PDB file of C-alpha atoms in Angstrom:
ATOM      1  CA  MET C  32     -80.002-173.981 -81.393  1.00 55.00           C
ATOM      2  CA  LYS C  33     -80.484-170.170 -81.296  1.00 68.00           C
ATOM      3  CA  ILE C  34     -77.585-167.990 -81.969  1.00 77.00           C
ATOM      4  CA  GLU C  35     -77.719-165.477 -78.911  1.00 81.00           C
ATOM      5  CA  LYS C  36     -73.868-165.457 -78.769  1.00 88.00           C
ATOM      6  CA  LEU C  37     -70.805-165.985 -81.032  1.00 90.00           C
ATOM      7  CA  VAL C  38     -67.492-166.530 -80.874  1.00 93.00           C
ATOM      8  CA  VAL C  39     -65.102-164.996 -83.459  1.00 92.00           C
ATOM      9  CA  ALA C  40     -62.014-167.341 -83.576  1.00 92.00           C
ATOM     10  CA  SER C  41     -59.488-164.572 -84.152  1.00 85.00           C
ATOM     11  CA  HIS C  42     -56.368-162.451 -82.419  1.00 79.00           C
ATOM     12  CA  ASN C  43     -56.015-159.876 -84.558  1.00 79.00           C
ATOM     13  CA  GLN C  44     -57.280-157.080 -83.712  1.00 81.00           C
ATOM     14  CA  GLY C  45     -58.468-155.171 -87.142  1.00 76.00           C
ATOM     15  CA  LYS C  46     -60.058-157.990 -88.048  1.00 77.00           C
ATOM     16  CA  ILE C  47     -62.535-158.450 -84.913  1.00 82.00           C
ATOM     17  CA  ASP C  48     -63.215-155.094 -85.370  1.00 84.00           C
ATOM     18  CA  GLU C  49     -64.470-155.305 -88.944  1.00 78.00           C
ATOM     19  CA  ILE C  50     -66.869-158.463 -88.322  1.00 80.00           C
ATOM     20  CA  LYS C  51     -68.130-157.066 -85.272  1.00 84.00           C
ATOM     21  CA  ARG C  52     -69.134-153.512 -87.384  1.00 83.00           C
ATOM     22  CA  MET C  53     -70.594-156.523 -89.843  1.00 79.00           C
ATOM     23  CA  MET C  54     -72.402-158.222 -86.868  1.00 82.00           C
ATOM     24  CA  ALA C  55     -73.775-154.983 -85.608  1.00 83.00           C
ATOM     25  CA  PRO C  56     -77.318-155.513 -87.681  1.00 84.00           C
ATOM     26  CA  PHE C  57     -78.356-158.639 -85.746  1.00 81.00           C
ATOM     27  CA  LYS C  58     -78.969-159.276 -82.253  1.00 80.00           C
ATOM     28  CA  VAL C  59     -76.193-161.526 -81.694  1.00 83.00           C
ATOM     29  CA  ASP C  60     -73.617-160.835 -79.034  1.00 88.00           C
ATOM     30  CA  VAL C  61     -70.104-161.313 -80.417  1.00 88.00           C
ATOM     31  CA  VAL C  62     -67.113-161.860 -78.456  1.00 90.00           C
ATOM     32  CA  SER C  63     -63.465-162.450 -79.473  1.00 90.00           C
ATOM     33  CA  ALA C  64     -60.963-165.570 -78.832  1.00 90.00           C
ATOM     34  CA  ARG C  65     -59.359-162.694 -77.453  1.00 88.00           C
ATOM     35  CA  GLU C  66     -61.922-161.304 -74.961  1.00 89.00           C
ATOM     36  CA  LEU C  67     -62.596-164.624 -73.958  1.00 89.00           C
ATOM     37  CA  GLU C  68     -58.688-165.862 -73.186  1.00 88.00           C
ATOM     38  CA  LEU C  69     -59.196-168.681 -75.773  1.00 90.00           C
ATOM     39  CA  PRO C  70     -55.784-169.956 -77.988  1.00 88.00           C
ATOM     40  CA  ASP C  71     -54.832-168.932 -80.757  1.00 86.00           C
ATOM     41  CA  VAL C  72     -55.295-172.036 -82.998  1.00 89.00           C
ATOM     42  CA  GLU C  73     -52.017-172.955 -85.129  1.00 87.00           C
ATOM     43  CA  GLU C  74     -52.919-172.929 -89.002  1.00 87.00           C
ATOM     44  CA  THR C  75     -51.587-175.847 -90.048  1.00 91.00           C
ATOM     45  CA  GLY C  76     -54.085-176.544 -92.929  1.00 93.00           C
ATOM     46  CA  THR C  77     -52.795-175.755 -97.150  1.00 94.00           C
ATOM     47  CA  THR C  78     -56.148-174.096 -97.996  1.00 96.00           C
ATOM     48  CA  PHE C  79     -58.046-170.997 -96.367  1.00 96.00           C
ATOM     49  CA  ARG C  80     -61.610-173.631 -95.959  1.00 97.00           C
ATOM     50  CA  GLU C  81     -58.838-176.217 -93.993  1.00 97.00           C
ATOM     51  CA  ASN C  82     -57.795-173.246 -91.698  1.00 96.00           C
ATOM     52  CA  ALA C  83     -60.808-171.964 -90.683  1.00 96.00           C
ATOM     53  CA  ALA C  84     -62.137-175.439 -90.137  1.00 98.00           C
ATOM     54  CA  LEU C  85     -59.594-176.458 -87.476  1.00 97.00           C
ATOM     55  CA  LYS C  86     -60.281-173.026 -85.985  1.00 96.00           C
ATOM     56  CA  ALA C  87     -64.093-172.922 -85.511  1.00 97.00           C
ATOM     57  CA  ASN C  88     -64.213-176.453 -84.622  1.00 97.00           C
ATOM     58  CA  GLN C  89     -61.726-176.103 -81.984  1.00 96.00           C
ATOM     59  CA  LEU C  90     -62.611-173.193 -80.347  1.00 96.00           C
ATOM     60  CA  SER C  91     -66.249-174.408 -80.447  1.00 96.00           C
ATOM     61  CA  GLU C  92     -65.465-177.137 -78.327  1.00 95.00           C
ATOM     62  CA  ILE C  93     -63.494-175.352 -75.941  1.00 95.00           C
ATOM     63  CA  SER C  94     -65.882-172.845 -75.769  1.00 94.00           C
ATOM     64  CA  GLY C  95     -69.025-174.501 -76.444  1.00 94.00           C
ATOM     65  CA  LEU C  96     -70.079-171.347 -78.244  1.00 94.00           C
ATOM     66  CA  PRO C  97     -70.778-171.466 -81.772  1.00 93.00           C
ATOM     67  CA  CYS C  98     -67.925-170.151 -83.758  1.00 95.00           C
ATOM     68  CA  LEU C  99     -67.129-167.834 -86.753  1.00 95.00           C
ATOM     69  CA  ALA C 100     -63.763-168.876 -87.744  1.00 94.00           C
ATOM     70  CA  ASP C 101     -62.472-167.077 -90.672  1.00 91.00           C
ATOM     71  CA  ASP C 102     -58.744-167.401 -92.969  1.00 92.00           C
ATOM     72  CA  SER C 103     -57.783-165.208 -95.372  1.00 92.00           C
ATOM     73  CA  GLY C 104     -55.234-164.048 -97.841  1.00 94.00           C
ATOM     74  CA  LEU C 105     -54.080-162.143-100.812  1.00 97.00           C
ATOM     75  CA  CYS C 106     -53.118-164.237-103.686  1.00 97.00           C
ATOM     76  CA  VAL C 107     -50.274-162.674-105.949  1.00 98.00           C
ATOM     77  CA  ASP C 108     -50.596-164.065-109.819  1.00 97.00           C
ATOM     78  CA  ALA C 109     -46.734-163.704-110.166  1.00 97.00           C
ATOM     79  CA  LEU C 110     -45.830-165.196-107.200  1.00 96.00           C
ATOM     80  CA  GLY C 111     -47.589-168.746-107.926  1.00 96.00           C
ATOM     81  CA  GLY C 112     -50.174-167.193-105.829  1.00 96.00           C
ATOM     82  CA  ARG C 113     -48.262-166.493-102.779  1.00 95.00           C
ATOM     83  CA  PRO C 114     -48.017-165.677 -99.839  1.00 95.00           C
ATOM     84  CA  GLY C 115     -51.832-167.375 -99.541  1.00 95.00           C
ATOM     85  CA  VAL C 116     -52.694-168.822 -97.000  1.00 93.00           C
ATOM     86  CA  TYR C 117     -48.888-167.460 -95.779  1.00 90.00           C
ATOM     87  CA  SER C 118     -50.373-164.381 -95.620  1.00 88.00           C
ATOM     88  CA  ALA C 119     -50.045-163.519 -91.930  1.00 80.00           C
ATOM     89  CA  ARG C 120     -46.798-165.570 -91.519  1.00 80.00           C
ATOM     90  CA  TYR C 121     -45.274-162.942 -94.264  1.00 79.00           C
ATOM     91  CA  ALA C 122     -45.690-159.947 -91.553  1.00 72.00           C
ATOM     92  CA  GLY C 123     -43.556-161.951 -88.822  1.00 74.00           C
ATOM     93  CA  PRO C 124     -44.301-163.099 -85.384  1.00 75.00           C
ATOM     94  CA  GLU C 125     -44.527-159.329 -84.666  1.00 75.00           C
ATOM     95  CA  ARG C 126     -47.562-158.819 -86.957  1.00 76.00           C
ATOM     96  CA  ASP C 127     -44.977-156.354 -88.862  1.00 84.00           C
ATOM     97  CA  PHE C 128     -46.977-156.089 -92.559  1.00 88.00           C
ATOM     98  CA  ASP C 129     -44.934-152.590 -93.186  1.00 89.00           C
ATOM     99  CA  ARG C 130     -41.941-155.241 -93.275  1.00 90.00           C
ATOM    100  CA  ALA C 131     -44.552-157.784 -95.391  1.00 92.00           C
ATOM    101  CA  MET C 132     -45.517-155.696 -98.129  1.00 94.00           C
ATOM    102  CA  GLU C 133     -41.933-154.478 -98.887  1.00 93.00           C
ATOM    103  CA  HIS C 134     -40.383-157.854 -98.727  1.00 92.00           C
ATOM    104  CA  LEU C 135     -43.795-158.442-101.118  1.00 95.00           C
ATOM    105  CA  ILE C 136     -42.761-155.697-103.232  1.00 96.00           C
ATOM    106  CA  GLU C 137     -39.573-156.403-103.681  1.00 95.00           C
ATOM    107  CA  GLU C 138     -40.123-160.570-104.579  1.00 95.00           C
ATOM    108  CA  LEU C 139     -42.707-158.936-107.553  1.00 96.00           C
ATOM    109  CA  ARG C 140     -39.937-156.460-108.382  1.00 96.00           C
ATOM    110  CA  ASN C 141     -37.344-160.128-108.757  1.00 96.00           C
ATOM    111  CA  SER C 142     -39.890-162.069-110.027  1.00 94.00           C
ATOM    112  CA  GLY C 143     -39.572-160.157-113.564  1.00 92.00           C
ATOM    113  CA  SER C 144     -42.970-159.579-114.127  1.00 95.00           C
ATOM    114  CA  ASN C 145     -45.138-156.707-114.699  1.00 94.00           C
ATOM    115  CA  ASP C 146     -48.361-158.748-114.055  1.00 96.00           C
ATOM    116  CA  TRP C 147     -49.035-157.648-110.527  1.00 98.00           C
ATOM    117  CA  SER C 148     -52.762-159.083-110.733  1.00 98.00           C
ATOM    118  CA  ALA C 149     -53.397-160.475-106.877  1.00 98.00           C
ATOM    119  CA  HIS C 150     -57.197-161.661-105.761  1.00 98.00           C
ATOM    120  CA  PHE C 151     -57.738-161.454-101.525  1.00 97.00           C
ATOM    121  CA  SER C 152     -60.027-165.028-100.992  1.00 97.00           C
ATOM    122  CA  CYS C 153     -61.692-165.419 -97.823  1.00 96.00           C
ATOM    123  CA  VAL C 154     -63.158-168.265 -96.239  1.00 97.00           C
ATOM    124  CA  LEU C 155     -65.990-167.624 -93.117  1.00 96.00           C
ATOM    125  CA  ALA C 156     -66.423-170.769 -91.221  1.00 97.00           C
ATOM    126  CA  LEU C 157     -69.647-171.363 -88.960  1.00 95.00           C
ATOM    127  CA  LYS C 158     -69.709-174.235 -85.987  1.00 95.00           C
ATOM    128  CA  ILE C 159     -72.949-174.537 -84.047  1.00 92.00           C
ATOM    129  CA  PRO C 160     -72.074-177.463 -81.275  1.00 93.00           C
ATOM    130  CA  GLY C 161     -73.649-180.380 -82.803  1.00 92.00           C
ATOM    131  CA  ARG C 162     -73.607-179.546 -86.265  1.00 92.00           C
ATOM    132  CA  GLU C 163     -71.442-179.712 -89.607  1.00 94.00           C
ATOM    133  CA  CYS C 164     -69.488-176.511 -90.232  1.00 95.00           C
ATOM    134  CA  ARG C 165     -70.835-173.758 -92.785  1.00 94.00           C
ATOM    135  CA  PHE C 166     -68.763-172.285 -95.034  1.00 97.00           C
ATOM    136  CA  PHE C 167     -69.431-168.931 -97.078  1.00 97.00           C
ATOM    137  CA  GLU C 168     -66.192-167.947 -99.590  1.00 97.00           C
ATOM    138  CA  GLY C 169     -65.633-164.909-101.211  1.00 97.00           C
ATOM    139  CA  LYS C 170     -63.224-162.992-103.582  1.00 97.00           C
ATOM    140  CA  VAL C 171     -62.114-159.989-104.793  1.00 98.00           C
ATOM    141  CA  GLU C 172     -59.607-158.865-107.731  1.00 98.00           C
ATOM    142  CA  GLY C 173     -57.047-156.589-108.198  1.00 98.00           C
ATOM    143  CA  GLU C 174     -53.461-155.591-108.863  1.00 98.00           C
ATOM    144  CA  ILE C 175     -50.489-154.687-105.838  1.00 98.00           C
ATOM    145  CA  VAL C 176     -49.663-151.292-106.574  1.00 98.00           C
ATOM    146  CA  SER C 177     -45.616-150.654-105.931  1.00 96.00           C
ATOM    147  CA  GLU C 178     -46.285-147.862-103.351  1.00 95.00           C
ATOM    148  CA  LYS C 179     -48.065-147.992-100.044  1.00 95.00           C
ATOM    149  CA  SER C 180     -51.345-145.197 -99.988  1.00 96.00           C
ATOM    150  CA  GLY C 181     -53.639-144.904 -97.108  1.00 94.00           C
ATOM    151  CA  HIS C 182     -54.034-145.251 -93.230  1.00 94.00           C
ATOM    152  CA  ASN C 183     -57.607-146.893 -93.192  1.00 92.00           C
ATOM    153  CA  GLY C 184     -58.242-150.950 -92.999  1.00 85.00           C
ATOM    154  CA  PHE C 185     -55.109-153.770 -92.152  1.00 86.00           C
ATOM    155  CA  GLY C 186     -52.145-155.847 -93.495  1.00 91.00           C
ATOM    156  CA  PHE C 187     -51.662-155.346 -97.471  1.00 95.00           C
ATOM    157  CA  ASP C 188     -54.686-153.582 -97.465  1.00 96.00           C
ATOM    158  CA  PRO C 189     -51.945-150.581 -98.162  1.00 97.00           C
ATOM    159  CA  ILE C 190     -51.194-152.263-101.398  1.00 97.00           C
ATOM    160  CA  PHE C 191     -53.384-153.444-102.915  1.00 98.00           C
ATOM    161  CA  LYS C 192     -56.103-151.506-105.506  1.00 98.00           C
ATOM    162  CA  PRO C 193     -59.306-153.431-106.422  1.00 98.00           C
ATOM    163  CA  HIS C 194     -60.501-154.043-109.707  1.00 97.00           C
ATOM    164  CA  GLY C 195     -62.512-150.687-111.038  1.00 97.00           C
ATOM    165  CA  PHE C 196     -60.745-148.659-108.542  1.00 97.00           C
ATOM    166  CA  ASP C 197     -58.095-145.518-108.796  1.00 97.00           C
ATOM    167  CA  LYS C 198     -57.449-146.075-104.792  1.00 97.00           C
ATOM    168  CA  THR C 199     -56.132-148.831-102.502  1.00 97.00           C
ATOM    169  CA  PHE C 200     -58.408-150.997 -99.554  1.00 96.00           C
ATOM    170  CA  ALA C 201     -56.329-148.764 -97.164  1.00 96.00           C
ATOM    171  CA  ASN C 202     -58.512-145.473 -98.490  1.00 97.00           C
ATOM    172  CA  PHE C 203     -61.675-147.109 -98.410  1.00 96.00           C
ATOM    173  CA  THR C 204     -63.384-146.364 -95.250  1.00 93.00           C
ATOM    174  CA  ALA C 205     -64.454-149.303 -93.477  1.00 87.00           C
ATOM    175  CA  GLU C 206     -68.319-149.260 -94.727  1.00 88.00           C
ATOM    176  CA  GLU C 207     -67.414-148.968 -98.492  1.00 92.00           C
ATOM    177  CA  LYS C 208     -64.853-151.472 -97.658  1.00 91.00           C
ATOM    178  CA  ALA C 209     -67.212-153.937 -96.310  1.00 87.00           C
ATOM    179  CA  LYS C 210     -69.620-153.991 -99.730  1.00 90.00           C
ATOM    180  CA  ILE C 211     -66.923-154.973-102.006  1.00 93.00           C
ATOM    181  CA  SER C 212     -64.061-157.066 -99.922  1.00 93.00           C
ATOM    182  CA  HIS C 213     -63.388-160.389-100.218  1.00 94.00           C
ATOM    183  CA  ARG C 214     -64.499-160.493 -96.317  1.00 90.00           C
ATOM    184  CA  GLY C 215     -67.796-158.694 -96.870  1.00 89.00           C
ATOM    185  CA  ARG C 216     -68.878-160.970-100.098  1.00 94.00           C
ATOM    186  CA  ALA C 217     -68.310-163.683 -97.955  1.00 95.00           C
ATOM    187  CA  PHE C 218     -70.190-162.250 -95.118  1.00 90.00           C
ATOM    188  CA  GLU C 219     -72.957-161.569 -97.317  1.00 89.00           C
ATOM    189  CA  LYS C 220     -73.329-164.938 -97.896  1.00 91.00           C
ATOM    190  CA  PHE C 221     -73.048-165.582 -94.381  1.00 90.00           C
ATOM    191  CA  CYS C 222     -76.018-163.398 -93.713  1.00 85.00           C
ATOM    192  CA  ARG C 223     -78.512-164.424 -96.056  1.00 83.00           C
ATOM    193  CA  GLU C 224     -78.946-167.652 -93.992  1.00 79.00           C
ATOM    194  CA  LEU C 225     -77.916-165.973 -90.345  1.00 77.00           C
ATOM    195  CA  GLU C 226     -82.007-165.281 -90.167  1.00 70.00           C
ATOM    196  CA  ASP C 227     -82.055-168.737 -90.002  1.00 70.00           C
ATOM    197  CA  LEU C 228     -78.892-169.905 -87.790  1.00 66.00           C
ATOM    198  CA  ILE C 229     -79.912-167.935 -85.404  1.00 61.00           C
ATOM    199  CA  SER C 230     -84.008-169.022 -85.155  1.00 58.00           C
ATOM    200  CA  ASN C 231     -83.309-172.169 -85.651  1.00 56.00           C
TER     201      ASN C 231
END
């Protein structure tokens, strides 16, 4: 099945824009679940992979189109891997990430740990009707900083500093971030196979 239109299983505009930018070189019409007025799938899985598969499978079935879903999150070592799959829920129903970042920093201060190591993980799930889900994973290591910095990106980007850099993700341009981010790395793996996927 040749992919001409691809549904992105997200209602998060920041994530949608990032994925559309990464898909720009491919001649595929990328539309979001929001644009097609598809439901926001409840993330009941306990892993990024389970949640990505849930979204990709359900929205592909509803729309009849190939669907790309991503589940990603921030995992902080001193907090036992939290917020992890609950990263978006840290921001509450109103998606207030300023509050979520303050809450996370407060938790770290209360943990008594001086190790604020963290990583972002991303799992992409591609569901093509009639085929099994395919998965592509990416990860970036770094640390949490105590003060927000930068205005680009979204989510926890203003408090995450990737290893090897002296600035947070929110200080990167979209193009710079795509080269090293967890989602960028997962997309790199996805794009390696995309030529075959869109022609077969």
